[in-house]
Short mmCIF file of C-alpha atoms and ligand atoms in Angstrom, two decimals:
data_model
loop_
_atom_site.label_atom_id
_atom_site.label_comp_id
_atom_site.label_asym_id
_atom_site.label_seq_id
_atom_site.Cartn_x
_atom_site.Cartn_y
_atom_site.Cartn_z
CA MET A 1 5.30 27.19 5.86
CA THR A 2 3.85 27.73 2.04
CA LYS A 3 6.54 30.12 1.40
CA LEU A 4 8.99 27.19 2.00
CA SER A 5 8.10 25.19 -1.36
CA TYR A 6 9.27 28.94 -3.16
CA LEU A 7 12.43 29.14 -1.36
CA HIS A 8 13.27 25.69 -2.62
CA GLU A 9 14.17 24.17 1.12
CA PRO A 10 12.69 20.37 1.91
CA GLY A 11 11.14 21.19 5.11
CA THR A 12 11.53 22.36 8.81
CA TYR A 13 12.15 20.52 12.09
CA THR A 14 10.06 20.35 15.12
CA GLY A 15 12.22 18.55 17.47
CA ASN A 16 13.72 15.61 15.83
CA ILE A 17 11.00 15.36 13.70
CA LEU A 18 11.46 16.70 10.25
CA ILE A 19 8.40 18.30 8.46
CA ALA A 20 9.02 18.07 4.33
CA ILE A 21 7.36 19.55 1.89
CA ASN A 22 6.23 18.41 -1.26
CA PRO A 23 7.89 20.63 -3.97
CA PHE A 24 5.35 19.34 -6.63
CA GLN A 25 8.50 19.65 -8.98
CA ARG A 26 12.03 18.03 -9.92
CA LEU A 27 14.58 19.30 -7.60
CA PRO A 28 17.39 17.22 -8.48
CA HIS A 29 20.31 19.35 -7.07
CA LEU A 30 18.48 18.90 -3.29
CA TYR A 31 18.94 14.63 -3.58
CA ASP A 32 22.01 14.27 -5.49
CA THR A 33 25.08 12.59 -4.44
CA HIS A 34 26.45 15.70 -3.64
CA MET A 35 23.87 16.47 -1.19
CA MET A 36 24.39 13.02 0.27
CA GLU A 37 28.22 13.80 0.78
CA GLN A 38 27.44 17.15 2.83
CA TYR A 39 24.79 15.35 4.91
CA LYS A 40 27.11 12.10 5.61
CA GLY A 41 28.06 12.31 9.37
CA ALA A 42 27.18 15.79 9.56
CA GLY A 43 25.02 16.71 13.15
CA PHE A 44 21.58 16.96 13.15
CA GLY A 45 20.53 20.47 12.87
CA GLU A 46 24.02 21.62 11.43
CA LEU A 47 22.72 22.05 7.88
CA SER A 48 19.32 22.66 6.40
CA PRO A 49 16.61 20.27 7.27
CA HIS A 50 16.42 17.62 5.04
CA VAL A 51 15.43 13.91 4.77
CA PHE A 52 19.02 12.78 4.42
CA ALA A 53 19.76 14.09 8.04
CA VAL A 54 16.98 12.20 9.42
CA ALA A 55 18.07 8.80 7.96
CA ASP A 56 21.63 9.93 9.17
CA VAL A 57 20.55 10.22 12.60
CA ALA A 58 19.12 6.54 12.37
CA TYR A 59 22.18 5.16 10.86
CA ARG A 60 24.60 6.65 13.32
CA ALA A 61 22.43 5.56 16.31
CA MET A 62 22.51 2.34 15.11
CA ILE A 63 26.21 1.84 14.25
CA ASN A 64 27.16 3.99 17.90
CA GLU A 65 24.63 2.34 19.93
CA GLY A 66 24.04 -0.75 18.22
CA LYS A 67 20.38 -0.06 18.40
CA SER A 68 17.67 -0.57 15.71
CA ASN A 69 15.64 2.50 14.33
CA SER A 70 12.54 2.87 12.31
CA ILE A 71 11.75 6.05 10.43
CA LEU A 72 8.06 7.09 10.18
CA VAL A 73 6.73 8.74 7.30
CA SER A 74 3.59 9.98 7.69
CA GLY A 75 1.04 12.46 6.06
CA GLU A 76 -1.83 12.86 4.12
CA SER A 77 -2.62 11.38 0.69
CA GLY A 78 -0.58 13.10 -2.00
CA ALA A 79 1.94 14.74 0.92
CA GLY A 80 5.22 13.06 -0.80
CA LYS A 81 5.73 9.81 1.42
CA THR A 82 6.29 7.41 -1.32
CA GLU A 83 8.98 9.69 -2.77
CA THR A 84 10.68 10.58 0.75
CA THR A 85 10.57 6.78 1.37
CA LYS A 86 12.44 6.14 -1.86
CA MET A 87 15.22 9.06 -1.12
CA LEU A 88 15.13 7.98 2.75
CA MET A 89 16.54 4.18 0.95
CA ARG A 90 18.98 5.81 -1.35
CA TYR A 91 20.76 7.86 1.49
CA LEU A 92 20.69 4.29 3.55
CA ALA A 93 22.02 2.63 0.39
CA TYR A 94 24.77 5.46 0.04
CA LEU A 95 25.66 5.32 3.48
CA GLY A 96 25.46 1.30 4.11
CA GLY A 97 25.94 0.20 0.43
CA ARG A 98 28.45 -1.80 -0.74
CA SER A 99 30.64 -0.74 -3.67
CA GLY A 100 32.52 -3.08 -6.13
CA VAL A 101 30.46 -5.61 -5.27
CA GLU A 102 29.88 -8.44 -8.28
CA GLY A 103 26.23 -8.50 -9.36
CA ARG A 104 23.43 -6.48 -7.77
CA THR A 105 23.55 -5.62 -4.36
CA VAL A 106 20.23 -5.66 -1.58
CA GLU A 107 20.06 -2.40 -1.69
CA GLN A 108 19.28 -2.05 -5.80
CA GLN A 109 17.15 -5.02 -5.56
CA VAL A 110 15.12 -3.21 -3.18
CA LEU A 111 14.85 0.30 -4.96
CA GLU A 112 14.37 -2.16 -8.16
CA SER A 113 11.30 -3.75 -6.55
CA ASN A 114 9.25 -0.42 -6.08
CA PRO A 115 7.72 -0.21 -9.78
CA VAL A 116 6.83 -4.06 -9.37
CA LEU A 117 4.86 -2.93 -6.41
CA GLU A 118 3.70 0.37 -7.31
CA ALA A 119 2.67 -1.41 -10.82
CA PHE A 120 0.30 -3.82 -8.42
CA GLY A 121 -0.08 -1.93 -5.73
CA ASN A 122 -1.20 1.89 -6.89
CA ALA A 123 -3.68 3.41 -8.49
CA LYS A 124 -4.75 7.08 -9.42
CA THR A 125 -7.28 8.56 -6.65
CA VAL A 126 -8.60 12.05 -6.70
CA ARG A 127 -5.56 13.34 -4.66
CA ASN A 128 -2.54 11.45 -6.36
CA ASN A 129 -1.99 9.93 -10.05
CA ASN A 130 0.35 7.37 -7.86
CA SER A 131 -1.23 6.73 -4.79
CA SER A 132 0.02 3.61 -2.74
CA ARG A 133 -3.21 1.46 -1.63
CA PHE A 134 -1.01 -0.33 0.64
CA GLY A 135 1.15 0.19 3.80
CA LYS A 136 5.02 -0.77 3.61
CA PHE A 137 7.39 -1.27 6.26
CA VAL A 138 10.98 -1.64 4.49
CA GLU A 139 13.57 -3.63 6.63
CA LEU A 140 17.13 -2.82 5.88
CA GLN A 141 19.53 -5.31 7.69
CA PHE A 142 22.74 -4.64 8.48
CA ASP A 143 26.17 -6.26 9.42
CA LYS A 144 28.46 -5.66 12.56
CA ASN A 145 30.36 -3.29 9.97
CA GLY A 146 27.29 -1.25 9.17
CA ARG A 147 26.75 -2.86 5.54
CA ILE A 148 23.59 -3.42 4.39
CA SER A 149 23.29 -7.35 4.32
CA GLY A 150 19.70 -7.95 3.76
CA ALA A 151 16.39 -6.63 3.54
CA ALA A 152 12.62 -7.78 3.79
CA VAL A 153 9.54 -5.56 2.23
CA ARG A 154 6.50 -5.87 4.65
CA THR A 155 2.97 -4.97 3.48
CA TYR A 156 -0.03 -4.11 4.95
CA LEU A 157 -3.55 -3.56 4.33
CA LEU A 158 -3.80 -3.45 0.63
CA GLU A 159 -7.26 -1.81 -0.43
CA ARG A 160 -8.96 -4.85 -1.44
CA SER A 161 -12.39 -2.95 -2.44
CA ARG A 162 -10.60 -1.10 -5.56
CA VAL A 163 -10.33 -4.27 -7.38
CA CYS A 164 -14.18 -4.25 -8.37
CA GLN A 165 -15.22 -1.05 -7.09
CA ILE A 166 -13.67 2.29 -8.01
CA SER A 167 -15.23 5.95 -8.64
CA ASN A 168 -15.09 8.56 -11.18
CA PRO A 169 -12.26 9.92 -11.91
CA GLU A 170 -10.10 7.25 -10.09
CA ARG A 171 -8.40 3.99 -11.81
CA ASN A 172 -8.34 0.58 -10.88
CA TYR A 173 -4.68 -0.59 -9.75
CA HIS A 174 -2.31 0.06 -12.54
CA CYS A 175 -1.45 -3.21 -13.76
CA PHE A 176 -4.81 -3.84 -15.64
CA TYR A 177 -4.34 -0.80 -18.05
CA LEU A 178 -0.72 -1.36 -18.63
CA LEU A 179 -1.67 -5.04 -19.66
CA CYS A 180 -4.59 -3.70 -21.86
CA ALA A 181 -1.97 -1.48 -23.51
CA ALA A 182 0.31 -4.49 -24.29
CA LEU A 183 1.15 -5.79 -27.48
CA PRO A 184 -1.44 -6.87 -29.70
CA GLU A 185 -0.25 -10.11 -29.24
CA VAL A 186 -0.33 -10.18 -25.54
CA ARG A 187 -3.62 -8.58 -25.69
CA GLU A 188 -4.67 -11.63 -28.00
CA LYS A 189 -3.18 -14.09 -25.79
CA PHE A 190 -5.39 -13.19 -22.78
CA LYS A 191 -8.67 -11.95 -25.01
CA LEU A 192 -8.31 -8.40 -23.70
CA GLY A 193 -9.36 -5.48 -25.78
CA ASP A 194 -9.95 -2.10 -24.68
CA PRO A 195 -10.26 -0.86 -21.12
CA LYS A 196 -13.61 0.48 -21.43
CA SER A 197 -15.03 -3.21 -21.79
CA PHE A 198 -14.26 -4.23 -18.39
CA HIS A 199 -16.98 -3.65 -15.68
CA TYR A 200 -13.98 -2.92 -13.23
CA LEU A 201 -12.55 -0.44 -15.35
CA ASN A 202 -15.32 1.38 -16.44
CA GLN A 203 -17.05 2.23 -13.54
CA SER A 204 -14.54 5.45 -14.05
CA SER A 205 -14.27 7.27 -17.22
CA CYS A 206 -10.56 8.01 -16.68
CA TYR A 207 -8.45 5.45 -18.46
CA ALA A 208 -5.39 7.10 -19.11
CA LEU A 209 -2.98 9.07 -16.82
CA ASP A 210 -1.32 12.88 -18.01
CA GLY A 211 2.29 12.28 -19.34
CA VAL A 212 1.92 8.15 -19.09
CA ASP A 213 2.22 5.75 -21.39
CA ASP A 214 0.84 2.34 -20.16
CA ALA A 215 2.20 0.35 -23.51
CA GLN A 216 5.48 1.93 -21.79
CA GLU A 217 4.79 1.31 -18.59
CA TYR A 218 3.96 -2.40 -19.03
CA LEU A 219 7.19 -3.31 -20.67
CA ALA A 220 8.87 -1.01 -17.43
CA THR A 221 7.22 -3.32 -15.59
CA ILE A 222 8.54 -6.48 -17.13
CA ARG A 223 11.96 -5.32 -16.90
CA ALA A 224 11.38 -4.48 -12.82
CA MET A 225 10.06 -8.22 -12.86
CA ASP A 226 13.07 -9.34 -14.87
CA VAL A 227 15.24 -7.71 -12.17
CA VAL A 228 13.84 -8.93 -9.35
CA GLY A 229 13.95 -12.37 -10.79
CA ILE A 230 10.57 -13.23 -11.94
CA SER A 231 11.08 -15.38 -14.48
CA GLU A 232 9.26 -15.06 -17.62
CA GLU A 233 7.16 -18.23 -16.85
CA GLU A 234 5.76 -16.24 -13.87
CA GLN A 235 5.44 -13.02 -15.25
CA GLU A 236 2.80 -15.08 -17.60
CA ALA A 237 0.70 -16.22 -14.83
CA ILE A 238 0.81 -13.60 -13.32
CA PHE A 239 -0.81 -11.50 -16.08
CA SER A 240 -3.13 -14.39 -16.62
CA VAL A 241 -4.24 -13.90 -13.30
CA VAL A 242 -4.86 -10.17 -13.60
CA ALA A 243 -6.52 -11.18 -17.06
CA ALA A 244 -8.86 -13.30 -15.45
CA ILE A 245 -9.82 -10.73 -13.03
CA LEU A 246 -10.71 -8.71 -15.49
CA HIS A 247 -13.06 -11.32 -17.19
CA LEU A 248 -14.25 -12.61 -13.82
CA GLY A 249 -15.43 -9.12 -13.61
CA ASN A 250 -17.76 -9.07 -16.61
CA ILE A 251 -19.66 -12.41 -16.15
CA ASP A 252 -23.10 -11.25 -14.94
CA PHE A 253 -26.16 -12.98 -13.73
CA SER A 254 -29.78 -13.84 -14.19
CA LYS A 255 -32.61 -14.82 -11.98
CA GLY A 256 -32.63 -19.28 -12.54
CA ALA A 257 -35.72 -21.02 -12.68
CA GLU A 258 -35.62 -22.11 -8.89
CA VAL A 259 -36.42 -19.60 -6.33
CA ASP A 260 -33.49 -17.22 -5.39
CA SER A 261 -31.38 -18.92 -7.49
CA SER A 262 -29.41 -17.25 -10.50
CA ILE A 263 -27.82 -18.67 -13.88
CA ILE A 264 -24.94 -16.85 -16.07
CA LYS A 265 -26.62 -14.12 -17.97
CA ASP A 266 -25.84 -14.89 -21.66
CA GLU A 267 -23.34 -15.95 -24.16
CA LYS A 268 -21.07 -13.00 -23.76
CA SER A 269 -20.91 -13.65 -19.89
CA ARG A 270 -20.25 -17.17 -20.87
CA PHE A 271 -17.44 -16.58 -22.54
CA HIS A 272 -16.03 -14.28 -20.15
CA LEU A 273 -16.62 -17.60 -17.41
CA ASN A 274 -14.79 -19.83 -20.12
CA THR A 275 -11.92 -17.38 -20.30
CA THR A 276 -11.46 -16.62 -16.71
CA ALA A 277 -11.24 -20.57 -16.19
CA GLU A 278 -9.07 -20.95 -18.82
CA LEU A 279 -6.69 -18.38 -17.91
CA LEU A 280 -6.83 -19.52 -13.67
CA GLN A 281 -6.49 -23.05 -15.15
CA CYS A 282 -9.60 -24.23 -13.29
CA ASP A 283 -12.51 -26.58 -14.33
CA VAL A 284 -15.11 -24.54 -15.67
CA LYS A 285 -18.29 -25.99 -14.08
CA SER A 286 -16.64 -26.17 -10.85
CA LEU A 287 -16.13 -22.18 -10.86
CA GLU A 288 -19.66 -21.55 -12.21
CA ASN A 289 -21.05 -23.32 -9.29
CA ALA A 290 -18.62 -21.28 -6.75
CA LEU A 291 -19.86 -18.11 -8.29
CA ILE A 292 -23.74 -19.02 -8.27
CA LYS A 293 -23.82 -21.84 -5.00
CA ARG A 294 -22.62 -21.48 -1.41
CA VAL A 295 -21.67 -23.83 0.30
CA MET A 296 -22.08 -24.13 4.18
CA VAL A 297 -20.47 -26.99 6.26
CA THR A 298 -22.51 -27.68 9.64
CA PRO A 299 -21.30 -30.56 11.80
CA GLU A 300 -24.23 -32.77 10.86
CA GLU A 301 -24.14 -31.90 6.40
CA ILE A 302 -22.80 -29.95 3.75
CA ILE A 303 -25.50 -27.81 2.39
CA THR A 304 -25.68 -26.12 -0.98
CA ARG A 305 -27.49 -23.38 -1.52
CA ALA A 306 -28.32 -21.24 -4.64
CA LEU A 307 -27.44 -17.83 -4.91
CA ASP A 308 -29.66 -15.22 -6.43
CA PRO A 309 -28.09 -12.61 -9.11
CA VAL A 310 -27.45 -10.05 -6.34
CA ALA A 311 -25.46 -12.50 -4.02
CA ALA A 312 -24.01 -13.83 -7.06
CA VAL A 313 -22.45 -10.64 -8.26
CA SER A 314 -20.98 -10.48 -4.44
CA SER A 315 -19.63 -13.70 -4.51
CA ARG A 316 -18.03 -13.04 -7.65
CA ASP A 317 -16.30 -9.49 -6.43
CA ALA A 318 -15.32 -11.27 -3.27
CA LEU A 319 -13.44 -14.25 -5.46
CA ALA A 320 -12.16 -11.21 -7.68
CA LYS A 321 -11.15 -9.19 -4.33
CA THR A 322 -9.17 -12.58 -3.10
CA ILE A 323 -7.41 -13.42 -6.10
CA TYR A 324 -5.90 -10.44 -6.38
CA SER A 325 -5.22 -9.77 -2.80
CA ARG A 326 -3.16 -13.34 -2.93
CA LEU A 327 -1.06 -12.48 -6.21
CA PHE A 328 -0.26 -8.87 -4.43
CA ASP A 329 1.21 -11.26 -1.36
CA TRP A 330 2.89 -13.70 -4.06
CA LEU A 331 4.89 -10.87 -5.48
CA VAL A 332 6.02 -9.69 -2.12
CA ASP A 333 7.02 -12.97 -1.12
CA LYS A 334 8.82 -13.61 -4.33
CA ILE A 335 10.61 -10.00 -3.94
CA ASN A 336 11.83 -10.68 -0.58
CA ILE A 337 12.93 -14.31 -1.60
CA SER A 338 15.17 -12.69 -4.30
CA ILE A 339 15.93 -9.79 -2.30
CA GLY A 340 17.17 -12.31 0.86
CA GLN A 341 17.15 -11.65 4.25
CA ASP A 342 20.35 -12.12 6.67
CA PRO A 343 19.57 -14.18 9.18
CA ASN A 344 22.67 -12.91 11.12
CA SER A 345 21.91 -9.46 11.01
CA LYS A 346 21.54 -8.02 14.37
CA GLN A 347 20.31 -4.34 13.97
CA LEU A 348 18.04 -3.01 11.20
CA ILE A 349 16.64 0.41 9.84
CA GLY A 350 12.75 0.06 9.23
CA VAL A 351 11.45 2.91 6.99
CA LEU A 352 7.32 2.72 7.42
CA ASP A 353 5.31 4.45 4.78
CA ILE A 354 1.80 3.90 5.58
CA TYR A 355 -0.74 5.19 3.09
CA GLY A 356 -2.38 8.67 4.58
CA PHE A 357 -5.57 10.22 5.85
CA GLU A 358 -8.18 10.31 3.27
CA SER A 359 -11.94 11.84 2.89
CA PHE A 360 -13.79 11.23 -0.06
CA LYS A 361 -17.31 11.68 -0.74
CA PHE A 362 -18.11 7.73 -0.02
CA ASN A 363 -15.62 6.37 2.23
CA SER A 364 -15.13 2.70 2.57
CA PHE A 365 -14.43 0.38 5.54
CA GLU A 366 -10.75 0.62 4.40
CA GLN A 367 -10.55 4.31 4.38
CA PHE A 368 -11.92 3.84 8.10
CA CYS A 369 -9.09 1.75 8.88
CA ILE A 370 -6.63 3.85 7.02
CA ASN A 371 -7.78 7.00 9.09
CA PHE A 372 -7.74 5.52 12.30
CA THR A 373 -4.45 4.20 11.64
CA ASN A 374 -3.64 7.81 10.65
CA GLU A 375 -4.97 9.12 13.97
CA LYS A 376 -3.03 6.88 16.14
CA LEU A 377 -0.12 8.20 14.36
CA GLN A 378 -0.93 11.61 15.13
CA GLN A 379 -1.72 10.99 18.68
CA HIS A 380 2.17 9.85 18.57
CA PHE A 381 3.11 12.48 16.96
CA ASN A 382 1.11 14.95 19.28
CA GLN A 383 2.80 13.75 22.40
CA HIS A 384 6.47 13.12 20.85
CA VAL A 385 6.62 16.69 19.50
CA PHE A 386 4.82 19.02 22.46
CA LYS A 387 6.55 16.53 25.01
CA MET A 388 10.13 17.29 23.70
CA GLU A 389 9.62 20.63 22.60
CA GLN A 390 8.45 21.04 26.47
CA GLU A 391 11.69 19.59 27.70
CA GLU A 392 13.71 21.70 25.67
CA TYR A 393 12.14 24.72 26.68
CA THR A 394 12.65 23.87 30.06
CA LYS A 395 16.40 22.89 29.72
CA GLU A 396 16.99 25.88 27.35
CA GLU A 397 14.92 28.11 30.28
CA ILE A 398 12.69 29.77 28.07
CA ASN A 399 9.72 31.15 29.53
CA TRP A 400 6.72 29.86 27.73
CA SER A 401 3.24 29.16 28.11
CA TYR A 402 0.83 26.35 27.17
CA ILE A 403 0.48 25.54 23.56
CA GLU A 404 -3.60 24.66 22.37
CA PHE A 405 -3.68 21.89 20.30
CA VAL A 406 -6.01 19.35 18.90
CA ASP A 407 -5.99 16.64 20.59
CA ASN A 408 -7.79 13.57 18.83
CA GLN A 409 -7.35 11.15 22.05
CA ASP A 410 -11.20 11.18 21.88
CA VAL A 411 -11.61 9.97 18.40
CA LEU A 412 -9.30 7.26 19.40
CA ASP A 413 -10.95 6.37 22.27
CA LEU A 414 -14.62 6.38 20.44
CA ILE A 415 -12.69 3.48 18.22
CA GLU A 416 -10.16 1.74 20.44
CA LYS A 417 -11.93 1.68 23.71
CA ASP A 418 -14.42 -0.54 25.38
CA SER A 419 -17.18 1.74 25.59
CA SER A 420 -21.04 1.83 26.31
CA VAL A 421 -22.07 2.68 22.55
CA SER A 422 -23.97 0.05 20.78
CA SER A 423 -21.02 -0.92 18.79
CA CYS A 424 -17.72 -0.80 19.39
CA ILE A 425 -14.17 -1.72 17.29
CA LEU A 426 -11.25 -3.44 18.75
CA PHE A 427 -8.00 -4.35 17.12
CA HIS A 428 -7.24 -7.84 17.24
CA ASN A 429 -4.23 -9.84 17.92
CA TYR A 430 -4.02 -11.01 14.50
CA ASN A 431 -3.94 -7.58 13.23
CA TYR A 432 -7.69 -7.82 11.91
CA LEU A 433 -10.52 -5.49 12.75
CA LEU A 434 -13.05 -7.44 14.46
CA ILE A 435 -16.36 -5.76 14.95
CA LEU A 436 -18.13 -6.23 18.28
CA SER A 437 -21.61 -5.85 18.80
CA ALA A 438 -23.18 -5.13 21.86
CA GLU A 439 -24.15 -8.58 21.59
CA THR A 440 -20.77 -9.67 22.18
CA ARG A 441 -20.78 -8.68 25.45
CA ARG A 442 -23.94 -10.36 26.24
CA ASN A 443 -22.30 -13.64 24.55
CA TYR A 444 -24.65 -13.91 21.85
CA CYS A 445 -21.81 -14.07 18.84
CA THR A 446 -18.48 -15.13 18.23
CA SER A 447 -15.05 -13.92 17.23
CA ARG A 448 -16.14 -14.21 13.67
N1 ATP B 1 10.08 15.17 -3.07
C1 ATP B 1 9.55 15.38 -4.21
N2 ATP B 1 9.99 15.63 -5.50
C2 ATP B 1 9.27 15.98 -6.58
N3 ATP B 1 8.17 15.35 -6.87
C3 ATP B 1 7.35 14.93 -5.49
C4 ATP B 1 8.68 14.85 -3.94
N4 ATP B 1 7.30 14.47 -3.18
C5 ATP B 1 6.36 13.85 -3.92
N5 ATP B 1 6.42 14.48 -5.11
C6 ATP B 1 5.37 14.33 -6.29
O1 ATP B 1 3.81 14.39 -5.21
C7 ATP B 1 3.20 13.19 -5.99
C8 ATP B 1 2.76 12.61 -4.42
O2 ATP B 1 3.65 11.81 -4.01
P1 ATP B 1 3.49 10.15 -3.13
O3 ATP B 1 3.01 9.41 -4.20
O4 ATP B 1 5.09 10.12 -2.74
O5 ATP B 1 2.64 10.65 -2.24
P2 ATP B 1 2.06 9.91 -0.96
O6 ATP B 1 2.39 10.70 0.30
O7 ATP B 1 2.78 8.54 -0.98
O8 ATP B 1 0.52 9.66 -1.49
P3 ATP B 1 -0.22 8.32 -1.14
O9 ATP B 1 -0.51 8.27 0.36
O10 ATP B 1 -1.52 8.90 -1.72
O11 ATP B 1 0.33 7.03 -1.74
C9 ATP B 1 4.59 12.37 -6.86
O12 ATP B 1 4.00 11.48 -7.46
C10 ATP B 1 5.35 13.39 -7.48
O13 ATP B 1 4.79 13.77 -8.32
#
């Protein structure tokens, strides 16, 4: 397999699954229009294994059988999923795109939304300088003639913890660094400076990326926002929120006069508090109270309790994470409105790009969720490949013996099955993980 990259072959097949090799170098001749022409309508397996062949099968099946299809792109972090997804989209746009249409087409808009999503949802990790920190399902809707008539981008599981916690030599989301590298007047407007001066960025010593100019990337992101229909006013609001999060992270607390209470630490912290309130256009006192107090609503009364400095920091970080993930969701909604969906479409091709398996020195709960999802996909892969290959061998009357493979079912059972272990974790219908302790079964706690 390793040798394949030297041969500059994009991959190989196992059953109808393409195993693609990341070449880690640009090979434009493998993905250009000439190549697309070759694969268009060619039988599966007729030409060299290629991501275009997979997209072609999905498209033909949709046209001939009227069935919707999904293409799953999986692999560990840095394997090349996002790049592969973009190639799939380009090829599907080539097959189902409309030529000579006035203005920008749906497929162009989907591809053009990538830089915006990447600026806000991608970050440098130890494995990948542009790692997607969210899962993405792109739905391309087609009309009865096989032309793209609408599209939608659905995102999952944005890694929220990265907003306030990063480890060396990783980075926070790209947008923070882009904004700190913007023109002086922009930085002045948002009271920003060197990324080293912000707690949410200076937990790692990595600020710049090799071969990437953040100032240029800022301009490219603005251009991409223009293209997807985000107005200047909205762009200003978006970057106000990004800057507010950086200022929020610089608010520190010290012990208050009362037991287990806290106050804003010093003048510097107060400056950041005021700036955060200004950028979020909210009342400073209310923001301060939200950080240093907790309000509990009981059936009888509303109780306000002071928070100690450690709890106030947690409250600050929780607010930063919530604001950022809402901003991200808003951006995705905005992109979807701009692209437009086709309510009459009966068939679609979906491309799922979920983020890959990860194992770091310190693995958070989010890594657990990511890896669990990847284990589920691996199980699907195992079942599919081994079953299909077996059928193929039987059909061709090939004498074969059972191939040993690592079955991860026991790992899945441990996580998702109700077992006798003291804690078990179940998937909830509404797509979030519920941690149920043994007490749940003894009816001591609620689903929260
Ligand atoms: N087909 C390709 N041709 C050239 N370079 C590629 C190709 N696929 C991937 N790469 C290189 O590998 C890097 C990692 O790829 P990509 O971001 O697609 O990985 P990923 O699997 O989506 O990772 P993550 O799960 O961390 O988001 C890219 O930035 C690019 O430099």
